[in-house]
Amino acid sequence: MKKLLLSILTLLSICACSPKQQEGEEADIIIYGGTSAAITAAVQAKKSGKSVIVVSPDNHLGGLSSGGLGFTDTGDKSVIGGLARDFYHRVYMAYQDSATWRWQKHSEYGNKGQGTPAIDGNARTMWIFEPHVAELVFEDYVKEFDIDIRRDEWLDRENGVEKRDGRIVSIKTLNGKVFRGKMFIDATYEGDLMAAADVSYHVGREANSQYGEKWNGVQTGVLHHGHWFKSNISPYKVAGDSTSGLLYGVSAEDPGNYGEADKRVQAYCFRMCLSNHPDNRVPFPKPENYKPENYELLARVYASGWRETFQKYDPIPNRKTDTNNHGPFSTDFIGMNYDYPEASYERRKEIIKEHEDYQQGLMYFLANDPKVPDDVRTEMAQWGLAKDEFKDNGNWPHQIYVREARRLVGAYVMTEHDTFSDREIKDPVGMGSYALDSHNVQRYVKEDGFVQNEGDIGVSPKKGPYKIAYGALIPKKEECTNLLVPVCVSSSHIAFGSIRMEPVFMILGQSASLAASLAIDKGVGVQDVAYAALEKQLKNEEQVLEKPVQ
């Protein structure tokens, strides 16, 4: 009798749940991702009167903007408008509260920003901030606009996208949840939704010849910034002995010829938030698999006289830093991420853990190893992880810096010619202004037997801020008509080096959402949205589409 009753209850449960599972949950716009672009897209959807569901694989919202990158890559801040500027205004307002200044007086903060003051009182914006403050701003958006966020929901990349007649009908997550929408936005750093939707994309560097560029392909012999070996450093375990094997992190592969294409990806790292306040400092942990020999190359750099360890300990409020890569051997884990863009979730977790172990090991090495100069170790002793940041992750950033992964090959491909304003863009949806910036891609042995890095490029847009085309946000019409991609935009590797900044991602997220809403209202695909109508709405939302007159 009990077995019969249990069978009946089970059958009733299945009958009750099946229609819901089959139909899925619906909204006008489905956004996949938890990045800053995802949140601005969702806010704009609600402002446009559309229903929206954010399907986020992340528990923490904001991506790199709340994940340690608080020393904002602004470029020319005059072209940052719309919700992006509103975000930095809200950060400004957060720091007007004296309670926010817990570890430092407001008056003691140096107000240093990246090419701009950290705090712009006249414009009521703040460009430099702590990770937890940024996350609170994103969460405030969610509350204020009543945004439906589904956290820890991972797209089924194998079978999770249903398409019909060139349109995405629904997406399914690994736990079986189905989300149906009229329009879809891929706001991830990896471009997982666009790839699963079977639209064209690229990974790696295109040959210079593909788009007639100069700065795209393999850049052997081109040495920008300070992230290269200025002294002759031996890459071998026994210095000068090529039979002894290579030191950790040096590739035995040929770097390739200048200007040619490859599948390599610029280096990733974590943007650590460090503190030098005694009451808010956590000593650097020693990874379980710590191997000091992995940092022998850095020891040799120090032995050569290099002393720039602390040049990218950029100050953010409350005696903290946004610590970034600097020098020939630093936080960038060069050459260890090539498979990340298309890797399985399991493999990506392994890559992220490898990066974490490398970077934590590096910090432990700097703080403790006798091969590190005394003055460096003495200063390192003043620093540690910020106790009040990333508290649910051992004070370590929850977001790895995915500087580049997949890139859409869409209706229009942005190239260096567009960033140099050498071509006319007639359908701008925002502007970029930052330098064409690629971090190192590989570390190799030169013909003379010494080690060198390759791929670090920094070239300024020669005519100032440039327009970003609407066509760079949308796939080719024959591939998908209801998908927009504001992060993994359609661009060459080196053009993406400028576009890939968090303020720009917020700008493009908002613009993508406006286009999605228009497409819904007019009953057309994203490729058939009338630009004149889109332009009007962009301007209404205070997006900057032209370089302001000085």
CSV table of C-alpha atoms in Angstrom, one decimal, residues 245-533:
chain,number,residue,atom,x,y,z
A,245,GLY,CA,66.3,22.4,-19.3
A,246,LEU,CA,64.2,25.5,-19.2
A,247,LEU,CA,63.0,27.4,-16.2
A,248,TYR,CA,59.4,27.3,-15.2
A,249,GLY,CA,57.2,29.5,-17.5
A,250,VAL,CA,59.5,29.6,-20.5
A,251,SER,CA,58.2,28.0,-23.7
A,252,ALA,CA,60.4,25.8,-25.8
A,253,GLU,CA,58.2,26.6,-28.9
A,254,ASP,CA,59.2,28.8,-31.7
A,255,PRO,CA,57.5,32.2,-31.2
A,256,GLY,CA,56.4,32.5,-34.8
A,257,ASN,CA,57.2,35.1,-37.4
A,258,TYR,CA,56.3,38.8,-37.0
A,259,GLY,CA,52.8,39.6,-38.2
A,260,GLU,CA,51.5,36.1,-38.6
A,261,ALA,CA,48.4,34.6,-36.9
A,262,ASP,CA,48.4,32.3,-33.9
A,263,LYS,CA,45.9,30.8,-31.5
A,264,ARG,CA,47.7,32.2,-28.4
A,265,VAL,CA,45.8,34.4,-25.9
A,266,GLN,CA,47.1,37.4,-23.9
A,267,ALA,CA,47.9,36.6,-20.3
A,268,TYR,CA,45.4,36.6,-17.4
A,269,CYS,CA,45.9,37.4,-13.8
A,270,PHE,CA,44.0,38.3,-10.7
A,271,ARG,CA,43.7,42.0,-9.8
A,272,MET,CA,44.5,41.6,-6.1
A,273,CYS,CA,43.2,44.0,-3.5
A,274,LEU,CA,46.0,44.4,-0.9
A,275,SER,CA,46.1,46.4,2.3
A,276,ASN,CA,48.9,47.9,4.4
A,277,HIS,CA,46.7,48.7,7.4
A,278,PRO,CA,47.8,46.5,10.3
A,279,ASP,CA,44.2,45.8,11.3
A,280,ASN,CA,43.0,44.9,7.8
A,281,ARG,CA,46.0,42.9,6.5
A,282,VAL,CA,46.0,39.2,6.1
A,283,PRO,CA,49.5,37.6,5.5
A,284,PHE,CA,50.0,36.1,2.1
A,285,PRO,CA,49.1,32.4,2.2
A,286,LYS,CA,51.6,29.7,1.2
A,287,PRO,CA,50.0,27.5,-1.4
A,288,GLU,CA,50.1,23.8,-0.6
A,289,ASN,CA,52.1,23.1,-3.8
A,290,TYR,CA,54.4,26.1,-3.4
A,291,LYS,CA,57.7,25.6,-5.4
A,292,PRO,CA,60.2,28.4,-5.0
A,293,GLU,CA,62.1,27.2,-8.1
A,294,ASN,CA,59.1,28.4,-10.1
A,295,TYR,CA,60.2,32.0,-9.5
A,296,GLU,CA,63.9,31.5,-10.3
A,297,LEU,CA,63.5,33.7,-13.4
A,298,LEU,CA,62.3,36.6,-11.2
A,299,ALA,CA,65.3,36.0,-8.8
A,300,ARG,CA,67.6,36.5,-11.8
A,301,VAL,CA,65.8,39.7,-12.8
A,302,TYR,CA,66.4,41.0,-9.3
A,303,ALA,CA,70.0,40.0,-9.5
A,304,SER,CA,70.3,42.0,-12.7
A,305,GLY,CA,69.4,45.2,-10.7
A,306,TRP,CA,65.6,45.5,-11.5
A,307,ARG,CA,63.7,47.3,-8.8
A,308,GLU,CA,60.1,48.1,-10.0
A,309,THR,CA,58.2,45.7,-7.8
A,310,PHE,CA,55.7,48.2,-6.4
A,311,GLN,CA,55.0,50.4,-9.5
A,312,LYS,CA,51.5,48.9,-10.1
A,313,TYR,CA,50.4,48.8,-6.5
A,314,ASP,CA,47.8,51.4,-7.5
A,315,PRO,CA,46.2,53.1,-4.5
A,316,ILE,CA,42.4,52.8,-4.0
A,317,PRO,CA,40.6,54.2,-0.9
A,318,ASN,CA,41.2,52.9,2.6
A,319,ARG,CA,44.9,52.1,2.3
A,320,LYS,CA,44.3,49.4,-0.3
A,321,THR,CA,45.6,48.7,-3.8
A,322,ASP,CA,44.4,47.4,-7.1
A,323,THR,CA,47.6,45.4,-7.8
A,324,ASN,CA,48.3,44.7,-11.5
A,325,ASN,CA,51.0,43.1,-13.5
A,326,HIS,CA,54.2,45.0,-14.0
A,327,GLY,CA,57.7,44.1,-15.3
A,328,PRO,CA,59.1,41.1,-17.1
A,329,PHE,CA,58.0,38.6,-14.5
A,330,SER,CA,55.0,39.5,-12.5
A,331,THR,CA,51.3,38.5,-11.8
A,332,ASP,CA,50.5,37.7,-15.4
A,333,PHE,CA,50.8,33.9,-15.9
A,334,ILE,CA,52.1,34.1,-19.4
A,335,GLY,CA,51.3,31.3,-21.8
A,336,MET,CA,49.1,29.3,-19.3
A,337,ASN,CA,45.6,30.2,-20.6
A,338,TYR,CA,45.6,29.3,-24.3
A,339,ASP,CA,42.9,26.7,-23.9
A,340,TYR,CA,40.7,28.7,-21.5
A,341,PRO,CA,38.4,30.4,-24.1
A,342,GLU,CA,36.9,27.1,-25.4
A,343,ALA,CA,37.7,24.9,-22.4
A,344,SER,CA,35.1,22.9,-20.5
A,345,TYR,CA,33.9,24.3,-17.2
A,346,GLU,CA,36.0,21.7,-15.5
A,347,ARG,CA,39.2,22.6,-17.3
A,348,ARG,CA,38.5,26.3,-16.7
A,349,LYS,CA,38.4,25.6,-13.0
A,350,GLU,CA,41.7,23.9,-13.3
A,351,ILE,CA,43.2,26.9,-15.2
A,352,ILE,CA,41.8,29.3,-12.6
A,353,LYS,CA,43.3,27.3,-9.8
A,354,GLU,CA,46.7,27.1,-11.6
A,355,HIS,CA,46.6,30.9,-11.9
A,356,GLU,CA,45.7,31.3,-8.2
A,357,ASP,CA,48.5,29.0,-7.1
A,358,TYR,CA,51.0,30.8,-9.3
A,359,GLN,CA,50.0,34.2,-8.1
A,360,GLN,CA,49.7,33.3,-4.4
A,361,GLY,CA,53.1,31.6,-4.7
A,362,LEU,CA,54.6,34.7,-6.3
A,363,MET,CA,53.4,36.9,-3.4
A,364,TYR,CA,54.7,34.4,-0.8
A,365,PHE,CA,58.0,34.3,-2.7
A,366,LEU,CA,58.3,38.1,-2.7
A,367,ALA,CA,57.6,38.2,1.0
A,368,ASN,CA,59.8,35.4,2.2
A,369,ASP,CA,62.4,34.1,-0.2
A,370,PRO,CA,66.1,35.1,0.6
A,371,LYS,CA,66.7,35.5,-3.2
A,372,VAL,CA,64.4,38.5,-3.1
A,373,PRO,CA,66.3,41.7,-2.2
A,374,ASP,CA,66.0,42.8,1.5
A,375,ASP,CA,64.4,46.1,0.6
A,376,VAL,CA,61.7,44.4,-1.4
A,377,ARG,CA,61.0,41.9,1.4
A,378,THR,CA,60.9,44.7,3.9
A,379,GLU,CA,58.3,46.6,2.0
A,380,MET,CA,56.3,43.4,1.2
A,381,ALA,CA,56.1,42.8,4.9
A,382,GLN,CA,53.8,45.9,5.1
A,383,TRP,CA,51.3,44.3,2.7
A,384,GLY,CA,48.8,41.5,2.8
A,385,LEU,CA,45.4,40.6,1.4
A,386,ALA,CA,42.6,43.0,2.5
A,387,LYS,CA,40.7,41.3,5.3
A,388,ASP,CA,37.4,43.0,4.4
A,389,GLU,CA,37.4,42.1,0.7
A,390,PHE,CA,36.3,38.8,-0.9
A,391,LYS,CA,35.5,37.5,2.6
A,392,ASP,CA,33.8,34.4,1.2
A,393,ASN,CA,36.8,33.4,-0.9
A,394,GLY,CA,39.7,33.7,1.5
A,395,ASN,CA,40.2,37.4,0.6
A,396,TRP,CA,41.1,36.4,-2.9
A,397,PRO,CA,39.3,37.9,-6.0
A,398,HIS,CA,36.3,35.9,-7.2
A,399,GLN,CA,36.9,36.9,-10.8
A,400,ILE,CA,40.0,36.1,-12.8
A,401,TYR,CA,41.0,38.8,-15.3
A,402,VAL,CA,39.9,37.3,-18.6
A,403,ARG,CA,41.5,40.0,-20.8
A,404,GLU,CA,40.4,38.3,-23.9
A,405,ALA,CA,38.7,35.0,-24.9
A,406,ARG,CA,36.4,34.4,-27.9
A,407,ARG,CA,35.5,37.4,-30.1
A,408,LEU,CA,32.4,37.5,-32.3
A,409,VAL,CA,32.9,37.7,-36.0
A,410,GLY,CA,29.8,39.7,-36.7
A,411,ALA,CA,28.1,42.1,-39.1
A,412,TYR,CA,31.0,44.5,-38.7
A,413,VAL,CA,34.5,43.8,-37.4
A,414,MET,CA,36.2,46.6,-35.5
A,415,THR,CA,39.9,46.8,-36.4
A,416,GLU,CA,42.8,49.1,-35.5
A,417,HIS,CA,41.7,51.3,-38.4
A,418,ASP,CA,38.5,52.1,-36.5
A,419,THR,CA,40.3,52.8,-33.3
A,420,PHE,CA,42.5,55.2,-35.2
A,421,SER,CA,39.4,56.8,-36.7
A,422,ASP,CA,40.6,56.1,-40.2
A,423,ARG,CA,37.3,54.7,-41.3
A,424,GLU,CA,33.9,56.3,-40.9
A,425,ILE,CA,31.4,54.5,-38.6
A,426,LYS,CA,27.9,55.5,-39.4
A,427,ASP,CA,26.1,53.5,-36.6
A,428,PRO,CA,27.9,54.3,-33.4
A,429,VAL,CA,26.5,52.9,-30.1
A,430,GLY,CA,29.3,54.2,-27.9
A,431,MET,CA,32.9,55.3,-27.9
A,432,GLY,CA,36.2,54.0,-26.8
A,433,SER,CA,39.4,55.9,-26.1
A,434,TYR,CA,41.9,53.7,-24.2
A,435,ALA,CA,45.2,52.7,-25.8
A,436,LEU,CA,45.3,49.5,-27.9
A,437,ASP,CA,46.6,47.4,-25.1
A,438,SER,CA,47.6,43.7,-25.2
A,439,HIS,CA,49.5,42.0,-22.4
A,440,ASN,CA,52.2,39.5,-23.1
A,441,VAL,CA,51.2,36.4,-25.0
A,442,GLN,CA,54.3,34.2,-24.7
A,443,ARG,CA,57.7,33.9,-23.1
A,444,TYR,CA,60.3,32.3,-25.3
A,445,VAL,CA,64.0,31.8,-25.9
A,446,LYS,CA,65.6,34.1,-28.4
A,447,GLU,CA,68.2,33.0,-31.0
A,448,ASP,CA,70.9,34.4,-28.8
A,449,GLY,CA,69.9,32.0,-26.0
A,450,PHE,CA,68.3,34.6,-23.7
A,451,VAL,CA,64.7,34.9,-22.6
A,452,GLN,CA,62.2,37.4,-23.8
A,453,ASN,CA,58.5,38.1,-23.6
A,454,GLU,CA,56.3,38.8,-26.7
A,455,GLY,CA,52.9,40.3,-27.3
A,456,ASP,CA,52.8,43.4,-25.0
A,457,ILE,CA,51.5,46.3,-27.0
A,458,GLY,CA,50.5,49.8,-26.1
A,459,VAL,CA,49.5,52.2,-28.9
A,460,SER,CA,47.3,55.2,-28.4
A,461,PRO,CA,44.4,56.0,-30.7
A,462,LYS,CA,46.1,58.7,-32.8
A,463,LYS,CA,43.0,60.8,-33.2
A,464,GLY,CA,41.5,60.5,-29.7
A,465,PRO,CA,38.2,58.8,-28.9
A,466,TYR,CA,36.7,56.6,-31.6
A,467,LYS,CA,33.2,55.3,-32.4
A,468,ILE,CA,32.1,51.7,-31.9
A,469,ALA,CA,29.8,50.3,-34.5
A,470,TYR,CA,26.4,48.7,-33.8
A,471,GLY,CA,27.4,46.1,-36.3
A,472,ALA,CA,30.1,44.9,-33.9
A,473,LEU,CA,27.5,43.9,-31.4
A,474,ILE,CA,25.4,41.6,-33.7
A,475,PRO,CA,26.0,38.4,-35.5
A,476,LYS,CA,25.7,38.0,-39.3
A,477,LYS,CA,22.1,38.0,-40.2
A,478,GLU,CA,22.2,34.5,-41.6
A,479,GLU,CA,23.6,33.1,-38.3
A,480,CYS,CA,21.2,34.6,-35.6
A,481,THR,CA,18.7,37.4,-35.6
A,482,ASN,CA,18.0,37.9,-31.9
A,483,LEU,CA,21.4,37.8,-30.2
A,484,LEU,CA,23.5,40.8,-29.1
A,485,VAL,CA,27.1,40.5,-27.8
A,486,PRO,CA,28.4,43.6,-25.9
A,487,VAL,CA,31.5,42.1,-24.3
A,488,CYS,CA,33.0,39.6,-26.7
A,489,VAL,CA,32.4,42.1,-29.5
A,490,SER,CA,33.3,41.6,-33.2
A,491,SER,CA,36.8,43.0,-33.4
A,492,SER,CA,40.3,42.1,-34.2
A,493,HIS,CA,42.6,41.1,-31.3
A,494,ILE,CA,44.4,44.5,-31.2
A,495,ALA,CA,41.2,46.6,-31.6
A,496,PHE,CA,39.7,44.6,-28.7
A,497,GLY,CA,42.8,45.6,-26.7
A,498,SER,CA,41.3,49.1,-26.5
A,499,ILE,CA,37.6,48.2,-26.4
A,500,ARG,CA,38.0,45.7,-23.6
A,501,MET,CA,37.7,48.2,-20.7
A,502,GLU,CA,35.0,48.0,-18.1
A,503,PRO,CA,33.4,51.4,-18.7
A,504,VAL,CA,33.1,50.5,-22.4
A,505,PHE,CA,31.5,47.1,-21.5
A,506,MET,CA,28.9,49.0,-19.4
A,507,ILE,CA,28.3,51.4,-22.3
A,508,LEU,CA,27.8,48.6,-24.8
A,509,GLY,CA,25.6,46.5,-22.4
A,510,GLN,CA,23.2,49.4,-22.2
A,511,SER,CA,23.3,50.0,-25.9
A,512,ALA,CA,22.7,46.4,-26.7
A,513,SER,CA,19.7,46.4,-24.4
A,514,LEU,CA,18.2,49.4,-26.1
A,515,ALA,CA,18.6,47.7,-29.5
A,516,ALA,CA,17.0,44.6,-28.2
A,517,SER,CA,14.0,46.6,-26.9
A,518,LEU,CA,13.6,48.3,-30.3
A,519,ALA,CA,13.8,45.0,-32.1
A,520,ILE,CA,11.0,43.6,-29.9
A,521,ASP,CA,8.8,46.7,-30.4
A,522,LYS,CA,9.2,46.7,-34.2
A,523,GLY,CA,9.1,42.9,-34.5
A,524,VAL,CA,12.4,42.7,-36.4
A,525,GLY,CA,15.7,41.0,-36.0
A,526,VAL,CA,18.6,42.9,-34.5
A,527,GLN,CA,20.2,43.4,-37.9
A,528,ASP,CA,17.1,45.2,-39.1
A,529,VAL,CA,16.8,47.7,-36.3
A,530,ALA,CA,16.6,51.2,-37.8
A,531,TYR,CA,19.7,53.1,-36.7
A,532,ALA,CA,17.9,56.4,-36.7
A,533,ALA,CA,15.5,55.1,-34.0
